mmCIF file of C-alpha atoms in Angstrom:
data_model
loop_
_atom_site.group_PDB
_atom_site.id
_atom_site.type_symbol
_atom_site.label_atom_id
_atom_site.label_comp_id
_atom_site.label_asym_id
_atom_site.label_seq_id
_atom_site.Cartn_x
_atom_site.Cartn_y
_atom_site.Cartn_z
ATOM 1 C CA ASP A 1 9.224 -17.287 4.450
ATOM 2 C CA ALA A 2 7.556 -14.878 3.857
ATOM 3 C CA ASP A 3 7.947 -13.592 0.472
ATOM 4 C CA VAL A 4 8.763 -9.734 1.170
ATOM 5 C CA THR A 5 10.636 -9.833 5.154
ATOM 6 C CA GLN A 6 11.568 -7.055 6.448
ATOM 7 C CA THR A 7 13.796 -6.308 9.093
ATOM 8 C CA PRO A 8 13.448 -5.839 11.813
ATOM 9 C CA ARG A 9 10.458 -5.286 12.762
ATOM 10 C CA ASN A 10 10.577 -2.397 15.300
ATOM 11 C CA ARG A 11 12.774 -0.474 16.763
ATOM 12 C CA ILE A 12 14.176 3.025 19.438
ATOM 13 C CA THR A 13 17.025 5.692 17.969
ATOM 14 C CA LYS A 14 17.744 8.300 18.483
ATOM 15 C CA THR A 15 17.644 11.414 17.207
ATOM 16 C CA GLY A 16 21.402 12.109 14.981
ATOM 17 C CA LYS A 17 21.701 8.048 14.752
ATOM 18 C CA ARG A 18 22.428 7.094 11.377
ATOM 19 C CA ILE A 19 19.323 3.339 10.620
ATOM 20 C CA MET A 20 19.095 1.070 8.154
ATOM 21 C CA LEU A 21 15.583 -0.699 7.348
ATOM 22 C CA GLU A 22 16.414 -3.688 5.106
ATOM 23 C CA CYS A 23 13.909 -5.138 3.354
ATOM 24 C CA SER A 24 14.482 -8.945 0.839
ATOM 25 C CA GLN A 25 12.296 -10.244 -1.740
ATOM 26 C CA THR A 26 12.137 -13.901 -3.106
ATOM 27 C CA LYS A 27 8.852 -13.459 -5.827
ATOM 28 C CA GLY A 28 11.663 -12.483 -7.843
ATOM 29 C CA HIS A 29 10.143 -9.077 -8.416
ATOM 30 C CA ASP A 30 12.481 -6.489 -10.479
ATOM 31 C CA ARG A 31 9.822 -3.819 -8.399
ATOM 32 C CA MET A 32 10.458 -1.943 -5.382
ATOM 33 C CA TYR A 33 9.052 0.142 -3.021
ATOM 34 C CA TRP A 34 8.911 2.142 -0.052
ATOM 35 C CA TYR A 35 6.563 3.240 2.145
ATOM 36 C CA ARG A 36 5.319 5.755 4.887
ATOM 37 C CA GLN A 37 2.663 5.253 6.965
ATOM 38 C CA ASP A 38 1.435 8.073 9.390
ATOM 39 C CA PRO A 39 -1.624 7.529 10.880
ATOM 40 C CA GLY A 40 -4.337 9.315 9.067
ATOM 41 C CA LEU A 41 -2.518 9.628 5.884
ATOM 42 C CA GLY A 42 -3.182 7.041 4.521
ATOM 43 C CA LEU A 43 0.790 5.285 2.191
ATOM 44 C CA ARG A 44 3.325 7.201 1.108
ATOM 45 C CA LEU A 45 6.748 6.875 -1.546
ATOM 46 C CA ILE A 46 9.421 7.477 -0.629
ATOM 47 C CA TYR A 47 11.657 5.625 -3.267
ATOM 48 C CA TYR A 48 10.709 2.990 -6.134
ATOM 49 C CA SER A 49 13.122 0.850 -7.637
ATOM 50 C CA PHE A 50 12.250 -1.271 -11.206
ATOM 51 C CA ASP A 51 15.580 -2.855 -11.055
ATOM 52 C CA VAL A 52 18.802 -2.800 -10.237
ATOM 53 C CA LYS A 53 20.328 -0.135 -11.799
ATOM 54 C CA ASP A 54 17.464 2.096 -11.237
ATOM 55 C CA ILE A 55 16.177 4.494 -7.961
ATOM 56 C CA ASN A 56 13.304 7.378 -7.938
ATOM 57 C CA LYS A 57 12.606 9.350 -5.268
ATOM 58 C CA GLY A 58 9.074 9.266 -5.061
ATOM 59 C CA GLU A 59 6.386 12.243 -2.655
ATOM 60 C CA ILE A 60 8.216 12.738 0.268
ATOM 61 C CA SER A 61 11.896 11.658 -0.532
ATOM 62 C CA ASP A 62 13.628 14.210 1.501
ATOM 63 C CA GLY A 63 15.868 13.001 4.750
ATOM 64 C CA TYR A 64 15.970 9.868 3.476
ATOM 65 C CA SER A 65 18.004 6.618 1.076
ATOM 66 C CA VAL A 66 18.078 3.584 0.014
ATOM 67 C CA SER A 67 20.310 1.445 -1.862
ATOM 68 C CA ARG A 68 19.514 -1.568 -4.063
ATOM 69 C CA GLN A 69 21.927 -4.227 -3.758
ATOM 70 C CA ALA A 70 20.107 -6.826 -5.387
ATOM 71 C CA GLN A 71 17.318 -7.670 -7.474
ATOM 72 C CA ALA A 72 16.055 -9.678 -4.307
ATOM 73 C CA LYS A 73 17.587 -6.555 -2.102
ATOM 74 C CA PHE A 74 16.549 -2.899 -1.245
ATOM 75 C CA SER A 75 17.302 -1.469 1.975
ATOM 76 C CA LEU A 76 15.500 1.721 2.964
ATOM 77 C CA SER A 77 18.934 4.358 5.339
ATOM 78 C CA LEU A 78 18.142 7.731 6.935
ATOM 79 C CA GLU A 79 21.488 9.996 7.410
ATOM 80 C CA SER A 80 20.174 11.491 10.188
ATOM 81 C CA ALA A 81 16.787 10.562 12.144
ATOM 82 C CA ILE A 82 14.748 12.776 13.264
ATOM 83 C CA PRO A 83 11.126 12.131 15.596
ATOM 84 C CA ASN A 84 9.452 13.619 12.939
ATOM 85 C CA GLN A 85 9.905 10.385 10.939
ATOM 86 C CA THR A 86 9.039 8.188 12.862
ATOM 87 C CA ALA A 87 6.188 5.797 11.292
ATOM 88 C CA LEU A 88 5.541 2.755 10.206
ATOM 89 C CA TYR A 89 7.576 1.634 7.209
ATOM 90 C CA PHE A 90 6.503 -1.249 4.621
ATOM 91 C CA CYS A 91 8.852 -2.621 1.871
ATOM 92 C CA ALA A 92 6.616 -3.468 -1.137
ATOM 93 C CA THR A 93 6.840 -5.768 -4.780
ATOM 94 C CA SER A 94 6.100 -5.858 -7.441
ATOM 95 C CA ASP A 95 6.703 -7.052 -10.946
ATOM 96 C CA VAL A 96 6.451 -5.119 -14.337
ATOM 97 C CA ASP A 97 3.994 -8.648 -15.550
ATOM 98 C CA THR A 98 2.311 -9.043 -13.825
ATOM 99 C CA GLU A 99 1.213 -5.750 -11.378
ATOM 100 C CA ASP A 100 -2.191 -6.067 -13.132
ATOM 101 C CA LEU A 101 -3.022 -8.950 -11.793
ATOM 102 C CA TYR A 102 -1.486 -9.061 -8.362
ATOM 103 C CA GLY A 103 -1.473 -5.501 -7.733
ATOM 104 C CA TYR A 104 2.159 -5.233 -5.166
ATOM 105 C CA THR A 105 2.679 -7.373 -3.172
ATOM 106 C CA PHE A 106 4.241 -5.891 0.643
ATOM 107 C CA GLY A 107 5.707 -6.706 3.889
ATOM 108 C CA SER A 108 5.449 -6.699 7.250
ATOM 109 C CA GLY A 109 6.097 -3.058 8.244
ATOM 110 C CA THR A 110 8.995 -2.128 9.884
ATOM 111 C CA ARG A 111 8.212 0.134 13.553
ATOM 112 C CA LEU A 112 10.587 3.260 13.604
ATOM 113 C CA THR A 113 10.364 5.196 16.627
ATOM 114 C CA VAL A 114 12.842 8.368 17.246
ATOM 115 C CA VAL A 115 13.740 9.502 20.740
ATOM 116 C CA GLY B 1 -3.681 17.480 -7.031
ATOM 117 C CA GLU B 2 -4.256 13.470 -8.201
ATOM 118 C CA SER B 3 -6.063 12.364 -5.443
ATOM 119 C CA VAL B 4 -7.877 8.858 -4.267
ATOM 120 C CA GLY B 5 -10.063 9.302 -0.909
ATOM 121 C CA LEU B 6 -12.201 7.593 0.915
ATOM 122 C CA HIS B 7 -15.608 8.928 2.161
ATOM 123 C CA LEU B 8 -15.632 7.878 5.709
ATOM 124 C CA PRO B 9 -12.843 7.374 7.694
ATOM 125 C CA THR B 10 -13.861 4.227 10.464
ATOM 126 C CA LEU B 11 -17.092 2.480 9.251
ATOM 127 C CA SER B 12 -18.485 0.141 12.488
ATOM 128 C CA VAL B 13 -21.611 -3.283 11.232
ATOM 129 C CA GLN B 14 -22.758 -6.589 12.498
ATOM 130 C CA GLU B 15 -21.679 -9.478 12.527
ATOM 131 C CA GLY B 16 -24.127 -10.735 9.968
ATOM 132 C CA ASP B 17 -24.400 -8.092 7.999
ATOM 133 C CA ASN B 18 -23.153 -6.343 4.717
ATOM 134 C CA SER B 19 -20.320 -3.998 4.692
ATOM 135 C CA ILE B 20 -19.562 -1.278 1.914
ATOM 136 C CA ILE B 21 -16.685 0.820 2.072
ATOM 137 C CA ASN B 22 -16.265 3.461 -0.611
ATOM 138 C CA CYS B 23 -13.956 5.405 -2.370
ATOM 139 C CA ALA B 24 -13.414 8.398 -4.372
ATOM 140 C CA TYR B 25 -10.437 8.863 -6.667
ATOM 141 C CA SER B 26 -9.946 12.265 -9.197
ATOM 142 C CA ASN B 27 -7.888 10.313 -11.694
ATOM 143 C CA SER B 28 -9.619 9.875 -14.453
ATOM 144 C CA ALA B 29 -6.432 8.809 -16.687
ATOM 145 C CA SER B 30 -6.574 6.042 -14.231
ATOM 146 C CA ASP B 31 -6.775 2.360 -16.031
ATOM 147 C CA TYR B 32 -6.682 -0.226 -12.483
ATOM 148 C CA PHE B 33 -8.337 0.313 -9.587
ATOM 149 C CA ILE B 34 -7.172 -2.305 -6.726
ATOM 150 C CA TRP B 35 -8.910 -2.690 -2.743
ATOM 151 C CA TYR B 36 -6.739 -3.826 0.084
ATOM 152 C CA LYS B 37 -6.558 -5.379 3.518
ATOM 153 C CA GLN B 38 -4.189 -4.499 6.200
ATOM 154 C CA GLU B 39 -5.280 -5.614 9.549
ATOM 155 C CA SER B 40 -3.115 -4.814 12.294
ATOM 156 C CA GLY B 41 0.518 -5.765 12.740
ATOM 157 C CA LYS B 42 0.546 -6.702 8.927
ATOM 158 C CA GLY B 43 1.088 -5.447 5.473
ATOM 159 C CA PRO B 44 -1.738 -4.354 2.713
ATOM 160 C CA GLN B 45 -3.126 -8.148 1.321
ATOM 161 C CA PHE B 46 -4.552 -7.369 -1.677
ATOM 162 C CA ILE B 47 -8.417 -8.634 -1.716
ATOM 163 C CA ILE B 48 -9.793 -7.853 -5.432
ATOM 164 C CA ASP B 49 -9.237 -5.339 -8.697
ATOM 165 C CA ILE B 50 -10.862 -4.108 -10.777
ATOM 166 C CA ARG B 51 -9.812 -2.589 -14.289
ATOM 167 C CA SER B 52 -11.875 1.051 -16.357
ATOM 168 C CA ASN B 53 -13.146 -1.070 -18.371
ATOM 169 C CA MET B 54 -15.659 -3.133 -15.554
ATOM 170 C CA ASP B 55 -17.935 -2.058 -13.369
ATOM 171 C CA LYS B 56 -18.577 -4.824 -11.221
ATOM 172 C CA ARG B 57 -15.975 -7.889 -10.622
ATOM 173 C CA GLN B 58 -16.943 -10.706 -8.321
ATOM 174 C CA GLY B 59 -14.950 -12.184 -5.278
ATOM 175 C CA GLN B 60 -15.036 -15.049 -2.454
ATOM 176 C CA ARG B 61 -17.751 -12.716 -0.487
ATOM 177 C CA VAL B 62 -16.005 -9.133 -2.111
ATOM 178 C CA THR B 63 -17.515 -7.119 -4.855
ATOM 179 C CA VAL B 64 -16.060 -4.142 -6.011
ATOM 180 C CA LEU B 65 -17.816 -1.737 -8.306
ATOM 181 C CA LEU B 66 -16.327 0.960 -10.774
ATOM 182 C CA ASN B 67 -18.546 3.991 -11.647
ATOM 183 C CA LYS B 68 -16.689 6.393 -14.494
ATOM 184 C CA THR B 69 -18.969 8.712 -14.468
ATOM 185 C CA VAL B 70 -18.911 9.994 -11.155
ATOM 186 C CA LYS B 71 -15.254 8.082 -10.137
ATOM 187 C CA HIS B 72 -16.432 6.357 -7.820
ATOM 188 C CA LEU B 73 -15.135 2.497 -5.810
ATOM 189 C CA SER B 74 -16.511 0.276 -3.475
ATOM 190 C CA LEU B 75 -15.626 -2.441 -1.440
ATOM 191 C CA GLN B 76 -18.283 -4.242 -1.004
ATOM 192 C CA ILE B 77 -18.432 -7.480 1.875
ATOM 193 C CA ALA B 78 -21.333 -9.784 2.268
ATOM 194 C CA ALA B 79 -21.732 -11.676 5.701
ATOM 195 C CA THR B 80 -19.103 -9.815 7.654
ATOM 196 C CA GLN B 81 -17.217 -11.964 9.816
ATOM 197 C CA PRO B 82 -15.224 -9.907 13.106
ATOM 198 C CA GLY B 83 -11.706 -11.904 11.197
ATOM 199 C CA ASP B 84 -12.875 -8.586 8.753
ATOM 200 C CA SER B 85 -11.666 -6.390 10.659
ATOM 201 C CA ALA B 86 -8.977 -4.176 9.574
ATOM 202 C CA VAL B 87 -8.350 -1.181 7.148
ATOM 203 C CA TYR B 88 -9.352 -1.535 4.237
ATOM 204 C CA PHE B 89 -7.707 0.889 1.264
ATOM 205 C CA CYS B 90 -8.429 2.172 -2.328
ATOM 206 C CA ALA B 91 -5.510 2.457 -5.053
ATOM 207 C CA GLU B 92 -5.289 3.188 -8.287
ATOM 208 C CA ARG B 93 -2.463 3.107 -11.033
ATOM 209 C CA ASN B 94 -1.937 5.995 -12.405
ATOM 210 C CA TYR B 95 2.306 5.499 -14.746
ATOM 211 C CA GLY B 96 4.018 8.861 -12.605
ATOM 212 C CA GLY B 97 4.757 10.862 -10.733
ATOM 213 C CA SER B 98 6.391 11.537 -8.001
ATOM 214 C CA GLN B 99 2.859 9.307 -5.816
ATOM 215 C CA GLY B 100 4.917 5.826 -8.565
ATOM 216 C CA ASN B 101 2.307 3.687 -10.337
ATOM 217 C CA LEU B 102 0.248 3.063 -7.826
ATOM 218 C CA ILE B 103 -1.355 5.927 -4.980
ATOM 219 C CA PHE B 104 -3.533 4.971 -1.643
ATOM 220 C CA GLY B 105 -6.423 6.121 -0.129
ATOM 221 C CA LYS B 106 -5.986 7.004 3.568
ATOM 222 C CA GLY B 107 -7.316 4.296 4.333
ATOM 223 C CA THR B 108 -11.013 2.850 5.827
ATOM 224 C CA LYS B 109 -11.325 1.774 8.913
ATOM 225 C CA LEU B 110 -13.730 -0.949 9.684
ATOM 226 C CA SER B 111 -14.762 -2.392 12.743
ATOM 227 C CA VAL B 112 -17.078 -5.812 13.628
ATOM 228 C CA LYS B 113 -19.378 -5.909 16.076
ATOM 229 C CA PRO B 114 -19.950 -9.286 17.173
#
């Protein structure tokens, strides 16, 4: 099983719909992140959480919300999806004690298309 | 603002040749740098890292060089293989800010010709 699992892998949704992307990890890491990847723009941080009670906005948080349900679970919601939110979404984890040894561990991504 | 960028968005090399992927960073306070490899349909994977108190680090077929004077990072891949074809990202650690602690470059696509 993957260390960081994202569901769904692919999703097509209509404009205005609410959608949730889920991420779960088995690494026991305390820190979790949601990134968005667009061609030519690299990885941009949406939200991050350093522990269950900690939620922080990233570079591009508008139009998104998150929930850290447990140490192992971090979900990303699009309250009312719009076409320019079509992108590849990645969840990542890290541990405060080993972050400078192994960096972040990424999931396989969710490809979201908003029509 | 602070940024991490790449000199070349695409790089095409012949199988067996050495590859060099470059990255410029702008924050002199960054203390840790990582190279990631992203294959098609997969998430980025850690390749190699280097701390700011080092100027060179070697792994298996990969070497990272850090030049703090000109704020430049490079990834060298020896004897490039078809399996090396991917997008490569550099990242720098710079605490705080809306980009989080790890700031990623935009990526360089490496294509290996057989």
